[in-house]
GROMACS .gro file of C-alpha atoms in nm:
model
  156
    1MET     CA    1  -4.689  10.101   7.751
    2GLN     CA    2  -4.787  10.368   8.005
    3GLU     CA    3  -4.475  10.576   7.927
    4TYR     CA    4  -4.552  10.563   7.555
    5VAL     CA    5  -4.904  10.698   7.619
    6GLU     CA    6  -4.766  10.977   7.841
    7GLU     CA    7  -4.520  11.086   7.572
    8ARG     CA    8  -4.799  11.115   7.314
    9THR     CA    9  -5.030  11.324   7.533
   10VAL     CA   10  -5.118  11.677   7.417
   11ALA     CA   11  -5.272  11.938   7.644
   12ILE     CA   12  -5.512  12.188   7.488
   13SER     CA   13  -5.629  12.497   7.671
   14VAL     CA   14  -5.934  12.672   7.528
   15LYS     CA   15  -6.080  12.995   7.657
   16ALA     CA   16  -6.447  13.017   7.561
   17GLY     CA   17  -6.770  13.141   7.712
   18LYS     CA   18  -6.946  12.820   7.617
   19LEU     CA   19  -6.747  12.517   7.502
   20SER     CA   20  -6.933  12.367   7.213
   21GLY     CA   21  -6.839  12.094   6.971
   22ARG     CA   22  -6.749  12.349   6.703
   23ALA     CA   23  -6.519  12.542   6.938
   24LEU     CA   24  -6.343  12.221   7.039
   25ALA     CA   25  -6.309  12.112   6.674
   26ALA     CA   26  -6.162  12.454   6.579
   27ALA     CA   27  -5.911  12.432   6.866
   28CYS     CA   28  -5.807  12.082   6.757
   29LYS     CA   29  -5.760  12.199   6.396
   30LYS     CA   30  -5.535  12.484   6.511
   31VAL     CA   31  -5.327  12.248   6.724
   32LEU     CA   32  -5.290  12.000   6.439
   33ALA     CA   33  -5.194  12.277   6.195
   34GLU     CA   34  -4.928  12.401   6.437
   35MET     CA   35  -4.793  12.048   6.485
   36LYS     CA   36  -4.780  11.998   6.109
   37LYS     CA   37  -4.595  12.329   6.069
   38HIS     CA   38  -4.329  12.225   6.322
   39HIS     CA   39  -4.301  11.882   6.161
   40GLU     CA   40  -4.241  12.032   5.815
   41ALA     CA   41  -3.985  12.276   5.955
   42ALA     CA   42  -3.798  11.988   6.120
   43LYS     CA   43  -3.780  11.802   5.788
   44ARG     CA   44  -3.607  12.090   5.609
   45PRO     CA   45  -3.228  12.081   5.662
   46HIS     CA   46  -3.045  12.385   5.799
   47GLY     CA   47  -2.686  12.497   5.763
   48ARG     CA   48  -2.456  12.333   5.509
   49GLN     CA   49  -2.631  12.093   5.273
   50SER     CA   50  -2.616  11.962   4.919
   51VAL     CA   51  -2.707  12.187   4.629
   52LYS     CA   52  -3.002  11.962   4.543
   53LYS     CA   53  -3.152  11.992   4.893
   54LEU     CA   54  -3.103  12.368   4.893
   55MET     CA   55  -3.276  12.404   4.556
   56ASN     CA   56  -3.579  12.217   4.694
   57HIS     CA   57  -3.640  12.497   4.945
   58TYR     CA   58  -3.898  12.758   4.856
   59GLY     CA   59  -3.782  13.100   4.738
   60THR     CA   60  -3.510  13.228   4.510
   61LYS     CA   61  -3.145  13.130   4.536
   62SER     CA   62  -2.828  13.327   4.473
   63ALA     CA   63  -2.465  13.233   4.426
   64MET     CA   64  -2.121  13.386   4.475
   65THR     CA   65  -1.769  13.262   4.418
   66LEU     CA   66  -1.549  13.150   4.705
   67VAL     CA   67  -1.176  13.091   4.686
   68GLY     CA   68  -1.033  12.900   4.976
   69ALA     CA   69  -1.129  12.626   5.218
   70PRO     CA   70  -1.502  12.569   5.276
   71LYS     CA   71  -1.436  12.439   5.628
   72ASP     CA   72  -1.321  12.782   5.740
   73PHE     CA   73  -1.642  12.934   5.606
   74ASP     CA   74  -1.848  12.660   5.776
   75ARG     CA   75  -1.729  12.763   6.120
   76ILE     CA   76  -1.830  13.123   6.064
   77ALA     CA   77  -2.161  13.047   5.889
   78LYS     CA   78  -2.281  12.846   6.190
   79GLU     CA   79  -2.283  13.168   6.391
   80PHE     CA   80  -2.521  13.333   6.143
   81HIS     CA   81  -2.763  13.035   6.104
   82VAL     CA   82  -2.777  13.040   5.726
   83ASP     CA   83  -2.867  12.769   5.472
   84TYR     CA   84  -2.599  12.730   5.205
   85ALA     CA   85  -2.432  12.480   4.974
   86PHE     CA   86  -2.098  12.455   4.792
   87HIS     CA   87  -2.036  12.345   4.435
   88LYS     CA   88  -1.674  12.281   4.341
   89THR     CA   89  -1.578  12.444   4.010
   90SER     CA   90  -1.203  12.378   4.017
   91SER     CA   91  -0.928  12.313   4.267
   92GLY     CA   92  -0.975  12.562   4.552
   93HIS     CA   93  -1.260  12.745   4.375
   94TYR     CA   94  -1.623  12.700   4.479
   95LEU     CA   95  -1.965  12.845   4.409
   96LEU     CA   96  -2.151  12.931   4.728
   97PHE     CA   97  -2.529  12.891   4.684
   98PHE     CA   98  -2.764  13.044   4.940
   99LYS     CA   99  -3.121  13.162   4.981
  100ALA     CA  100  -3.178  13.512   4.847
  101ASP     CA  101  -3.374  13.617   5.155
  102GLN     CA  102  -3.067  13.538   5.369
  103ALA     CA  103  -2.838  13.760   5.162
  104ASP     CA  104  -2.770  14.001   5.451
  105ALA     CA  105  -2.663  13.719   5.681
  106ILE     CA  106  -2.444  13.565   5.409
  107THR     CA  107  -2.270  13.897   5.338
  108ALA     CA  108  -2.203  13.943   5.710
  109ALA     CA  109  -2.061  13.591   5.733
  110PHE     CA  110  -1.859  13.643   5.415
  111SER     CA  111  -1.712  13.971   5.542
  112LYS     CA  112  -1.608  13.801   5.867
  113TYR     CA  113  -1.457  13.516   5.663
  114THR     CA  114  -1.255  13.758   5.449
  115GLU     CA  115  -1.126  13.934   5.762
  116LYS     CA  116  -1.012  13.599   5.894
  117VAL     CA  117  -0.845  13.502   5.565
  118MET     CA  118  -0.679  13.842   5.523
  119GLY     CA  119  -0.553  13.830   5.880
  120ARG     CA  120  -0.379  13.500   5.811
  121SER     CA  121  -0.152  13.655   5.551
  122GLN     CA  122  -0.015  13.893   5.815
  123GLU     CA  123   0.079  13.622   6.062
  124LYS     CA  124   0.393  13.638   6.270
  125PRO     CA  125   0.688  13.429   6.155
  126SER     CA  126   0.716  13.082   6.300
  127ILE     CA  127   0.907  13.012   6.618
  128LEU     CA  128   1.166  12.807   6.431
  129GLY     CA  129   1.221  13.100   6.195
  130GLN     CA  130   1.270  13.334   6.489
  131LEU     CA  131   1.517  13.092   6.649
  132ARG     CA  132   1.719  13.077   6.326
  133GLN     CA  133   1.732  13.459   6.315
  134PHE     CA  134   1.855  13.473   6.674
  135VAL     CA  135   2.126  13.213   6.603
  136GLU     CA  136   2.243  13.418   6.305
  137GLN     CA  137   2.251  13.737   6.515
  138ILE     CA  138   2.453  13.570   6.786
  139ALA     CA  139   2.697  13.424   6.533
  140ALA     CA  140   2.741  13.766   6.371
  141ARG     CA  141   2.829  13.943   6.696
  142PRO     CA  142   3.201  14.001   6.755
  143LYS     CA  143   3.348  13.779   7.020
  144GLN     CA  144   3.465  13.949   7.336
  145LYS     CA  145   3.756  13.834   7.538
  146GLU     CA  146   3.660  13.681   7.863
  147ARG     CA  147   3.847  13.789   8.167
  148ALA     CA  148   3.932  13.522   8.409
  149ARG     CA  149   3.946  13.625   8.770
  150GLU     CA  150   4.163  13.440   9.002
  151ALA     CA  151   4.051  13.408   9.353
  152VAL     CA  152   4.317  13.522   9.592
  153LYS     CA  153   4.306  13.354   9.925
  154GLU     CA  154   4.418  13.556  10.215
  155GLU     CA  155   4.581  13.380  10.496
  156ARG     CA  156   4.537  13.503  10.849
   0.00000   0.00000   0.00000
């Protein structure tokens, strides 16, 4: 029971020339308003979420099309701390919904995502493919005669 009481303790520091009941009541109201603000902010989800949850946020929303895997975009969007949601339109095609006031962060994340996707198309060939090419090159080379040396033993 004692630990529960210690966890629920709040310390208030008030700087006043004369501490009256009104000053103490005003300080308590400010503390409660700040606690309520943090509580409301903790309720609101951040990052990837459903379209319905995103639409419940205050402010305007925007959308853009995304072709590709949403998981790849998720990894990059975490770096930019944006709130967004995907809506699947067809196979491999998605609508990316986001808050309009986070448009700069979304465009930065989207540009990094496109760099990553574009870089994939210029990947090196696989190791098995390289091995096959080397085998073909070796098979195409003309065979050279091997010279056999005989060791001559000298007797003393």
